[in-house]
Amino acid sequence: MNEDQRLSTDPELGAWRVLLGRLVSRWATGSFSTGAEFASRIAAAADELNHHPDVDLRYPHVTVTTVSHDVGRLTDRDRRLALAVSRIAEELGVEPAPPGALAELEIGLDVMVQADVEPFWRAVLGYEGTGGADGGELVDPSGRQPTLWFQQMDEPRTQRNRFHLDLTVPHDVAQERLARAIEAGGRLVSAEHAPSWWVLADAEGNEVCICTWQGRGTA
């Protein structure tokens, strides 16, 4: 069992979900001032634990994301921090938002030669490369915009758009999101890789993948 699996089934992490290898939670603060107090206390706890999450303060919610950047994956440090954040939320009377409110969006681009197109997208978006072994992906340095990754093709597929969206959702809401999309006029293109991802398309064939952590890197 890898860390994604272990933390996804940890009963003490009920407010948290694993998305793209990170622990994520959202808290319904109800007011900006409560959110600011919550964020301030998270910052103090993070300093004490010497492990710092990303905190997105908005009205009326706060989103917290944690991963161990030095090793590029989740560790027990993230679990300890998540539990500390949950305790602070309980003390402030802040409730977790439903899991369906959580998602991470990426953009996939079909390419024949990644080296030919990556410099353009890096320049036009102002993104940085991750330098992964598989050619990596491009990310917004500020962490605000969707990641752009390149899907290597053996030959052009002219029957489909070259861009598609990858929407990563909590594993326990994927089926609901899938059903809602189909009810809204979409169609299931492929479930071959489920529950890691399903491929859907709208009425004109534009594709989106609904993704979860399940099936990825399992032991």
Coordinates of N, CA and C in Angstrom, one line a residue, residues 2-217:
N2 N 0.7 2.1 -1.0 CA 1.5 3.3 -1.0 C 0.8 4.4 -0.1
E3 N 1.5 5.6 -0.1 CA 1.1 6.6 0.8 C -0.3 7.2 0.4
D4 N -0.5 7.3 -0.9 CA -1.8 7.8 -1.4 C -2.9 6.9 -0.9
Q5 N -2.8 5.6 -1.0 CA -3.8 4.7 -0.5 C -4.0 4.8 1.0
R6 N -2.8 4.8 1.7 CA -2.9 4.8 3.2 C -3.6 6.0 3.7
L7 N -3.3 7.2 3.1 CA -3.9 8.4 3.6 C -5.3 8.6 3.2
S8 N -5.7 8.0 2.0 CA -7.0 8.1 1.5 C -8.0 7.3 2.4
T9 N -7.5 6.3 3.1 CA -8.3 5.4 3.9 C -8.1 5.6 5.4
D10 N -7.4 6.7 5.7 CA -7.1 7.0 7.1 C -8.4 7.6 7.8
P11 N -9.0 6.9 8.8 CA -10.2 7.4 9.4 C -10.1 8.8 10.1
E12 N -8.8 9.1 10.4 CA -8.6 10.4 11.1 C -8.5 11.6 10.1
L13 N -8.5 11.3 8.8 CA -8.4 12.3 7.8 C -9.7 12.4 7.0
G14 N -10.8 12.4 7.7 CA -12.1 12.4 7.0 C -12.3 13.6 6.2
A15 N -11.7 14.8 6.5 CA -12.0 16.0 5.8 C -11.0 16.2 4.6
W16 N -10.1 15.2 4.5 CA -9.0 15.4 3.5 C -9.1 14.4 2.4
R17 N -8.7 14.8 1.2 CA -8.7 13.9 0.0 C -7.4 14.0 -0.7
V18 N -7.0 12.9 -1.3 CA -5.7 12.9 -2.1 C -6.1 13.2 -3.6
L19 N -5.4 14.3 -4.0 CA -5.6 14.8 -5.4 C -4.2 15.0 -6.0
L20 N -3.9 14.3 -7.1 CA -2.6 14.5 -7.8 C -1.4 14.4 -6.8
G21 N -1.5 13.4 -5.9 CA -0.4 13.1 -5.0 C -0.3 14.1 -3.9
R22 N -1.3 14.9 -3.6 CA -1.3 15.9 -2.5 C -2.5 15.7 -1.6
L23 N -2.4 16.0 -0.4 CA -3.6 16.1 0.5 C -4.2 17.4 0.4
V24 N -5.6 17.4 0.2 CA -6.3 18.7 0.0 C -7.6 18.7 0.9
S25 N -7.8 19.8 1.5 CA -9.1 20.0 2.2 C -9.6 21.4 2.0
R26 N -10.9 21.5 2.1 CA -11.5 22.9 2.0 C -12.5 23.0 3.2
W27 N -12.4 24.2 3.8 CA -13.1 24.5 5.0 C -14.1 25.7 4.8
A28 N -15.3 25.5 5.2 CA -16.4 26.6 5.0 C -16.3 27.5 6.2
T29 N -15.6 28.6 6.0 CA -15.4 29.5 7.2 C -16.5 30.4 7.4
G30 N -17.3 30.7 6.4 CA -18.5 31.6 6.5 C -18.2 33.1 6.5
S31 N -17.0 33.5 6.8 CA -16.6 34.9 6.8 C -15.2 35.0 6.5
F32 N -14.8 36.2 6.0 CA -13.4 36.4 5.6 C -12.5 36.5 6.9
S33 N -13.1 37.1 7.9 CA -12.3 37.3 9.2 C -12.0 35.9 9.8
T34 N -13.0 35.1 9.8 CA -12.8 33.7 10.4 C -11.8 33.0 9.5
G35 N -11.9 33.1 8.2 CA -10.9 32.5 7.4 C -9.5 33.0 7.6
A36 N -9.3 34.3 7.9 CA -8.0 34.9 8.1 C -7.5 34.4 9.5
E37 N -8.3 34.2 10.5 CA -7.9 33.7 11.7 C -7.5 32.2 11.6
F38 N -8.2 31.5 10.8 CA -7.9 30.1 10.5 C -6.6 30.0 9.8
A39 N -6.4 30.8 8.8 CA -5.1 30.8 8.1 C -3.9 31.1 9.0
S40 N -4.1 32.1 9.8 CA -3.1 32.5 10.7 C -2.7 31.4 11.7
R41 N -3.6 30.7 12.2 CA -3.3 29.6 13.1 C -2.7 28.4 12.4
I42 N -3.1 28.2 11.2 CA -2.4 27.2 10.3 C -1.0 27.5 10.2
A43 N -0.7 28.8 9.9 CA 0.7 29.2 9.7 C 1.5 29.0 10.9
A44 N 0.9 29.3 12.1 CA 1.7 29.1 13.4 C 2.0 27.6 13.6
A45 N 1.0 26.7 13.3 CA 1.1 25.3 13.5 C 2.2 24.8 12.5
A46 N 2.2 25.3 11.2 CA 3.1 24.9 10.2 C 4.5 25.2 10.6
D47 N 4.7 26.4 11.2 CA 6.1 26.8 11.7 C 6.5 25.9 12.8
E48 N 5.6 25.5 13.7 CA 5.9 24.6 14.8 C 6.3 23.2 14.3
L49 N 5.6 22.8 13.2 CA 5.9 21.4 12.7 C 7.0 21.5 11.6
N50 N 7.5 22.7 11.3 CA 8.5 22.9 10.2 C 8.0 22.2 8.9
H51 N 6.8 22.3 8.6 CA 6.2 21.7 7.4 C 5.1 22.6 6.9
H52 N 5.2 23.2 5.7 CA 4.3 24.3 5.4 C 3.4 24.0 4.2
P53 N 2.1 24.1 4.3 CA 1.2 23.9 3.3 C 0.9 25.1 2.4
D54 N 0.2 24.9 1.3 CA -0.4 26.0 0.6 C -1.7 26.3 1.2
V55 N -2.0 27.6 1.5 CA -3.3 28.0 2.0 C -3.9 29.1 1.1
D56 N -5.1 28.8 0.6 CA -5.8 29.7 -0.2 C -7.0 30.2 0.5
L57 N -6.9 31.5 0.9 CA -7.9 32.2 1.7 C -8.9 32.9 0.8
R58 N -10.1 32.6 0.8 CA -11.1 33.3 0.0 C -12.4 33.4 0.9
Y59 N -13.3 34.3 0.4 CA -14.6 34.3 1.0 C -15.6 33.4 0.3
P60 N -16.2 32.4 0.9 CA -16.2 32.2 2.4 C -15.5 30.8 2.7
H61 N -14.4 30.5 2.2 CA -13.7 29.2 2.5 C -12.2 29.4 2.4
V62 N -11.6 28.4 3.0 CA -10.1 28.2 3.0 C -9.8 26.8 2.5
T63 N -8.9 26.8 1.5 CA -8.4 25.5 0.9 C -6.9 25.3 1.3
V64 N -6.7 24.1 1.8 CA -5.3 23.8 2.3 C -4.8 22.6 1.5
T65 N -3.6 22.7 1.1 CA -2.9 21.6 0.3 C -1.5 21.4 0.8
T66 N -1.2 20.1 1.0 CA 0.1 19.8 1.5 C 0.7 18.6 0.8
V67 N 2.0 18.7 0.6 CA 2.8 17.6 0.1 C 4.3 17.8 0.6
S68 N 5.0 16.8 0.7 CA 6.4 16.9 1.1 C 7.3 17.2 -0.2
H69 N 7.5 18.5 -0.4 CA 8.2 18.9 -1.7 C 9.6 18.4 -1.8
D70 N 10.3 18.1 -0.7 CA 11.7 17.7 -0.8 C 11.8 16.3 -1.4
V71 N 10.7 15.5 -1.3 CA 10.7 14.1 -1.8 C 9.7 13.9 -2.9
G72 N 8.9 15.0 -3.1 CA 7.9 14.9 -4.2 C 6.8 14.0 -4.0
R73 N 6.4 13.7 -2.8 CA 5.3 12.8 -2.5 C 4.7 13.1 -1.1
L74 N 3.7 12.4 -0.8 CA 3.1 12.5 0.6 C 3.9 11.7 1.5
T75 N 4.1 12.2 2.8 CA 4.8 11.5 3.8 C 4.0 11.7 5.1
D76 N 4.5 11.1 6.2 CA 3.8 11.2 7.5 C 3.8 12.7 8.0
R77 N 4.7 13.5 7.5 CA 4.7 14.9 7.8 C 3.4 15.6 7.4
D78 N 2.9 15.2 6.2 CA 1.7 15.7 5.7 C 0.5 15.3 6.5
R79 N 0.6 14.0 7.0 CA -0.5 13.5 7.9 C -0.5 14.3 9.2
R80 N 0.6 14.6 9.8 CA 0.7 15.3 11.0 C 0.2 16.7 10.8
L81 N 0.5 17.3 9.7 CA 0.1 18.7 9.5 C -1.4 18.7 9.2
A82 N -1.9 17.7 8.5 CA -3.4 17.7 8.2 C -4.2 17.5 9.5
L83 N -3.7 16.7 10.4 CA -4.4 16.5 11.7 C -4.4 17.8 12.5
A84 N -3.2 18.5 12.4 CA -3.2 19.8 13.2 C -4.2 20.8 12.6
V85 N -4.3 20.8 11.3 CA -5.2 21.8 10.7 C -6.7 21.4 11.0
S86 N -7.0 20.1 11.1 CA -8.3 19.6 11.4 C -8.6 20.0 12.9
R87 N -7.6 19.9 13.8 CA -7.9 20.3 15.2 C -8.2 21.8 15.3
I88 N -7.4 22.6 14.6 CA -7.7 24.0 14.6 C -9.1 24.3 14.1
A89 N -9.5 23.7 13.0 CA -10.8 23.9 12.5 C -11.9 23.5 13.5
E90 N -11.7 22.4 14.2 CA -12.6 22.0 15.2 C -12.7 23.1 16.3
E91 N -11.6 23.6 16.7 CA -11.6 24.6 17.8 C -12.3 25.9 17.4
L92 N -12.2 26.2 16.1 CA -12.8 27.4 15.6 C -14.3 27.2 15.2
G93 N -14.7 26.0 15.2 CA -16.1 25.6 14.7 C -16.2 25.7 13.2
V94 N -15.1 25.5 12.5 CA -15.1 25.5 11.1 C -15.4 24.1 10.5
E95 N -16.4 24.0 9.6 CA -16.8 22.7 9.1 C -16.1 22.4 7.7
P96 N -15.7 21.2 7.4 CA -15.2 20.9 6.1 C -16.2 21.0 5.0
A97 N -15.8 21.5 3.9 CA -16.7 21.5 2.7 C -16.9 20.1 2.2
P98 N -18.0 19.8 1.5 CA -18.2 18.4 1.0 C -17.1 18.0 0.0
P99 N -16.7 16.7 -0.1 CA -15.7 16.3 -1.0 C -15.9 16.7 -2.4
G100 N -17.1 16.8 -2.9 CA -17.4 17.2 -4.2 C -16.9 18.6 -4.6
A101 N -16.6 19.4 -3.6 CA -16.1 20.8 -3.8 C -14.6 20.8 -4.2
L102 N -14.0 19.6 -4.1 CA -12.5 19.5 -4.3 C -12.3 19.0 -5.7
A103 N -11.3 19.6 -6.4 CA -10.9 19.1 -7.7 C -9.6 19.8 -8.2
E104 N -8.9 19.2 -9.0 CA -7.7 19.8 -9.6 C -7.8 19.6 -11.1
L105 N -7.5 20.7 -11.9 CA -7.7 20.7 -13.3 C -6.3 20.8 -14.0
E106 N -6.1 19.9 -15.0 CA -4.9 19.9 -15.8 C -5.3 19.9 -17.3
I107 N -4.4 20.4 -18.1 CA -4.7 20.4 -19.6 C -3.7 19.5 -20.3
G108 N -4.2 18.6 -21.1 CA -3.3 17.7 -21.8 C -3.3 18.1 -23.3
L109 N -2.1 18.0 -23.9 CA -1.9 18.4 -25.3 C -1.3 17.2 -26.0
D110 N -1.9 16.6 -27.1 CA -1.3 15.6 -27.9 C -0.2 16.2 -28.7
V111 N 1.0 15.6 -28.7 CA 2.2 16.1 -29.5 C 2.9 14.9 -30.1
M112 N 3.5 15.2 -31.2 CA 4.4 14.3 -31.9 C 5.8 14.4 -31.4
V113 N 6.3 15.6 -31.3 CA 7.6 15.9 -30.8 C 7.6 17.0 -29.7
Q114 N 7.6 16.6 -28.5 CA 7.4 17.5 -27.4 C 8.5 18.6 -27.4
A115 N 9.7 18.3 -27.7 CA 10.8 19.3 -27.7 C 10.5 20.4 -28.7
D116 N 9.7 20.2 -29.8 CA 9.4 21.2 -30.8 C 8.4 22.2 -30.3
V117 N 7.5 21.8 -29.4 CA 6.4 22.7 -29.0 C 6.5 23.2 -27.6
E118 N 7.2 22.5 -26.7 CA 7.3 22.9 -25.3 C 7.8 24.3 -25.1
P119 N 8.9 24.7 -25.9 CA 9.4 26.1 -25.6 C 8.4 27.2 -25.9
F120 N 7.5 26.9 -26.9 CA 6.5 27.9 -27.2 C 5.5 28.1 -26.0
W121 N 5.1 26.9 -25.5 CA 4.1 27.0 -24.4 C 4.7 27.5 -23.1
R122 N 6.0 27.2 -22.9 CA 6.7 27.7 -21.8 C 6.7 29.2 -21.8
A123 N 7.0 29.7 -23.0 CA 7.1 31.2 -23.2 C 5.8 31.9 -23.1
V124 N 4.8 31.4 -23.9 CA 3.5 32.1 -24.0 C 2.8 32.1 -22.6
L125 N 2.9 31.0 -21.9 CA 2.2 30.9 -20.6 C 3.0 31.4 -19.4
G126 N 4.3 31.6 -19.6 CA 5.2 32.0 -18.5 C 5.3 30.9 -17.5
Y127 N 5.3 29.6 -17.9 CA 5.3 28.5 -17.1 C 6.8 28.0 -16.9
E128 N 7.0 27.1 -16.0 CA 8.3 26.4 -15.8 C 8.1 24.9 -16.0
G129 N 9.2 24.2 -16.4 CA 9.2 22.8 -16.6 C 9.5 22.1 -15.3
T130 N 8.9 20.9 -15.1 CA 9.2 20.1 -13.9 C 10.4 19.2 -14.1
G131 N 10.8 18.9 -15.4 CA 12.0 18.1 -15.7 C 11.8 16.7 -15.3
G132 N 10.6 16.1 -15.4 CA 10.4 14.7 -15.1 C 11.1 13.8 -16.1
A133 N 11.2 12.5 -15.7 CA 11.9 11.5 -16.6 C 11.2 11.3 -17.9
D134 N 9.9 11.5 -17.9 CA 9.1 11.3 -19.1 C 8.9 12.6 -19.9
G135 N 9.8 13.6 -19.7 CA 9.6 14.8 -20.4 C 9.0 15.9 -19.5
G136 N 8.3 15.5 -18.5 CA 7.8 16.4 -17.5 C 6.5 17.1 -18.0
E137 N 6.3 18.2 -17.4 CA 5.1 19.0 -17.7 C 5.4 20.4 -17.3
L138 N 4.5 21.3 -17.7 CA 4.8 22.7 -17.5 C 3.8 23.2 -16.4
V139 N 4.3 24.0 -15.4 CA 3.5 24.4 -14.3 C 3.6 25.9 -14.1
D140 N 2.5 26.5 -13.6 CA 2.5 27.9 -13.3 C 3.3 28.1 -12.0
P141 N 4.4 29.0 -12.0 CA 5.2 29.2 -10.8 C 4.4 29.6 -9.6
S142 N 3.3 30.4 -9.9 CA 2.5 30.9 -8.7 C 1.5 29.8 -8.2
G143 N 1.4 28.7 -8.9 CA 0.5 27.7 -8.5 C -1.0 28.0 -8.7
R144 N -1.3 29.0 -9.6 CA -2.7 29.4 -9.7 C -3.3 28.8 -11.0
Q145 N -2.6 28.6 -12.0 CA -3.2 28.1 -13.3 C -3.0 26.6 -13.5
P146 N -3.8 26.0 -14.3 CA -3.7 24.6 -14.5 C -2.4 24.1 -15.1
T147 N -1.9 23.0 -14.7 CA -0.7 22.4 -15.3 C -1.0 22.0 -16.7
L148 N 0.0 22.1 -17.6 CA -0.1 21.7 -19.0 C 0.9 20.5 -19.1
W149 N 0.4 19.4 -19.6 CA 1.2 18.2 -19.8 C 1.1 17.7 -21.2
F150 N 2.1 17.0 -21.7 CA 2.2 16.6 -23.1 C 2.0 15.1 -23.3
Q151 N 1.0 14.8 -24.1 CA 0.7 13.3 -24.3 C 1.4 12.9 -25.6
Q152 N 2.4 12.1 -25.5 CA 3.1 11.6 -26.6 C 2.3 10.7 -27.5
M153 N 2.2 11.1 -28.8 CA 1.5 10.3 -29.8 C 2.4 9.6 -30.7
D154 N 2.0 8.4 -31.2 CA 2.8 7.7 -32.2 C 2.5 8.2 -33.6
E155 N 1.2 8.6 -33.7 CA 0.8 9.2 -35.0 C -0.3 10.1 -34.8
P156 N -0.5 11.1 -35.6 CA -1.6 12.1 -35.4 C -3.0 11.4 -35.3
R157 N -3.8 11.9 -34.5 CA -5.2 11.4 -34.4 C -6.1 12.6 -34.9
T158 N -6.4 12.6 -36.1 CA -7.2 13.8 -36.7 C -8.6 13.8 -36.3
Q159 N -9.1 12.6 -35.8 CA -10.5 12.5 -35.4 C -10.9 13.2 -34.1
R160 N -9.9 13.7 -33.4 CA -10.1 14.3 -32.0 C -9.4 15.5 -31.9
N161 N -9.8 16.4 -31.0 CA -9.1 17.6 -30.6 C -7.8 17.2 -30.0
R162 N -6.8 18.0 -30.2 CA -5.5 17.7 -29.6 C -5.4 18.2 -28.1
F163 N -6.2 19.1 -27.7 CA -6.3 19.5 -26.3 C -7.4 18.7 -25.6
H164 N -7.2 18.3 -24.4 CA -8.3 17.8 -23.6 C -8.0 18.2 -22.1
L165 N -9.0 18.1 -21.3 CA -8.9 18.4 -19.9 C -8.8 17.2 -19.0
D166 N -8.0 17.2 -18.0 CA -8.0 16.2 -17.0 C -8.5 16.8 -15.7
L167 N -9.6 16.3 -15.2 CA -10.2 16.8 -13.9 C -10.0 15.7 -12.9
T168 N -9.1 16.0 -11.9 CA -8.9 15.0 -10.8 C -9.8 15.4 -9.6
V169 N -10.6 14.4 -9.2 CA -11.6 14.6 -8.2 C -11.3 13.5 -7.1
P170 N -11.9 13.7 -5.9 CA -11.8 12.7 -4.8 C -12.4 11.4 -5.3
H171 N -11.7 10.3 -4.9 CA -12.1 9.0 -5.4 C -13.6 8.6 -5.1
D172 N -14.1 9.2 -4.0 CA -15.4 8.8 -3.6 C -16.5 9.7 -4.2
V173 N -16.1 10.6 -5.1 CA -17.2 11.4 -5.8 C -17.1 11.2 -7.3
A174 N -16.1 10.4 -7.7 CA -15.9 10.2 -9.2 C -17.1 9.7 -9.9
Q175 N -17.8 8.7 -9.3 CA -18.9 8.0 -10.0 C -20.1 9.0 -10.1
E176 N -20.3 9.8 -9.0 CA -21.3 10.8 -9.1 C -21.1 11.9 -10.1
R177 N -19.8 12.3 -10.2 CA -19.5 13.3 -11.2 C -19.6 12.7 -12.7
L178 N -19.3 11.5 -12.8 CA -19.4 10.8 -14.1 C -20.9 10.7 -14.5
A179 N -21.8 10.4 -13.5 CA -23.2 10.3 -13.8 C -23.8 11.6 -14.2
R180 N -23.4 12.6 -13.5 CA -23.9 14.0 -13.7 C -23.5 14.5 -15.1
A181 N -22.3 14.2 -15.5 CA -21.8 14.6 -16.8 C -22.6 13.9 -18.0
I182 N -22.8 12.6 -17.8 CA -23.6 11.9 -18.8 C -25.0 12.3 -18.9
E183 N -25.6 12.6 -17.7 CA -27.0 13.1 -17.7 C -27.1 14.5 -18.3
A184 N -26.0 15.2 -18.3 CA -26.0 16.6 -18.9 C -25.6 16.6 -20.4
G185 N -25.7 15.4 -21.0 CA -25.5 15.3 -22.4 C -24.2 14.7 -22.9
G186 N -23.3 14.3 -21.9 CA -22.0 13.7 -22.3 C -22.2 12.3 -22.6
R187 N -21.1 11.7 -23.1 CA -21.1 10.2 -23.4 C -19.7 9.7 -22.8
L188 N -19.8 8.4 -22.4 CA -18.6 7.7 -22.0 C -17.8 7.2 -23.2
V189 N -16.6 7.7 -23.3 CA -15.8 7.2 -24.5 C -15.0 6.0 -24.1
S190 N -14.5 5.9 -22.9 CA -13.7 4.8 -22.4 C -13.7 4.7 -20.9
A191 N -13.8 3.5 -20.4 CA -13.6 3.2 -19.0 C -12.5 2.1 -18.8
E192 N -11.7 2.0 -19.9 CA -10.6 1.0 -19.9 C -9.7 1.1 -18.7
H193 N -9.4 2.4 -18.2 CA -8.5 2.6 -17.2 C -9.1 2.9 -15.8
A194 N -10.4 2.8 -15.8 CA -11.1 3.0 -14.5 C -10.7 2.0 -13.4
P195 N -10.6 2.4 -12.2 CA -11.0 3.7 -11.6 C -9.9 4.8 -11.6
S196 N -8.8 4.6 -12.3 CA -7.8 5.6 -12.4 C -8.3 6.8 -13.2
W197 N -9.0 6.5 -14.4 CA -9.6 7.6 -15.1 C -10.6 7.1 -16.1
W198 N -11.6 7.9 -16.4 CA -12.6 7.7 -17.4 C -12.5 8.8 -18.4
V199 N -12.7 8.4 -19.7 CA -12.7 9.4 -20.8 C -14.2 9.7 -21.1
L200 N -14.5 11.0 -21.1 CA -15.9 11.5 -21.5 C -15.8 12.4 -22.6
A201 N -16.9 12.7 -23.3 CA -16.9 13.7 -24.4 C -18.3 14.3 -24.4
D202 N -18.2 15.6 -24.8 CA -19.5 16.3 -24.9 C -20.2 16.0 -26.3
A203 N -21.2 16.7 -26.6 CA -22.0 16.4 -27.8 C -21.2 16.6 -29.1
E204 N -20.2 17.4 -29.0 CA -19.4 17.6 -30.2 C -18.0 16.9 -30.2
G205 N -17.8 16.0 -29.2 CA -16.6 15.2 -29.2 C -15.5 15.8 -28.4
N206 N -15.6 16.9 -27.8 CA -14.6 17.5 -27.0 C -14.4 16.6 -25.7
E207 N -13.2 16.2 -25.4 CA -12.9 15.2 -24.3 C -12.5 15.8 -23.0
V208 N -12.8 15.1 -21.9 CA -12.3 15.4 -20.6 C -12.2 14.1 -19.9
C209 N -11.1 13.9 -19.1 CA -10.9 12.7 -18.3 C -11.3 13.0 -16.8
I210 N -12.1 12.2 -16.2 CA -12.3 12.3 -14.8 C -11.3 11.3 -14.2
C211 N -10.4 11.9 -13.3 CA -9.3 11.1 -12.8 C -9.4 11.0 -11.3
T212 N -8.8 9.9 -10.7 CA -8.6 9.8 -9.3 C -7.2 9.2 -9.0
W213 N -6.9 9.1 -7.8 CA -5.6 8.5 -7.4 C -5.6 7.0 -7.6
Q214 N -6.8 6.4 -7.7 CA -6.9 4.9 -7.7 C -6.3 4.3 -8.9
G215 N -5.5 3.2 -8.6 CA -4.9 2.5 -9.8 C -3.6 3.0 -10.2
R216 N -3.1 4.2 -9.6 CA -1.8 4.8 -10.0 C -0.8 4.4 -9.0
G217 N 0.3 3.8 -9.4 CA 1.4 3.5 -8.5 C 1.1 2.6 -7.4

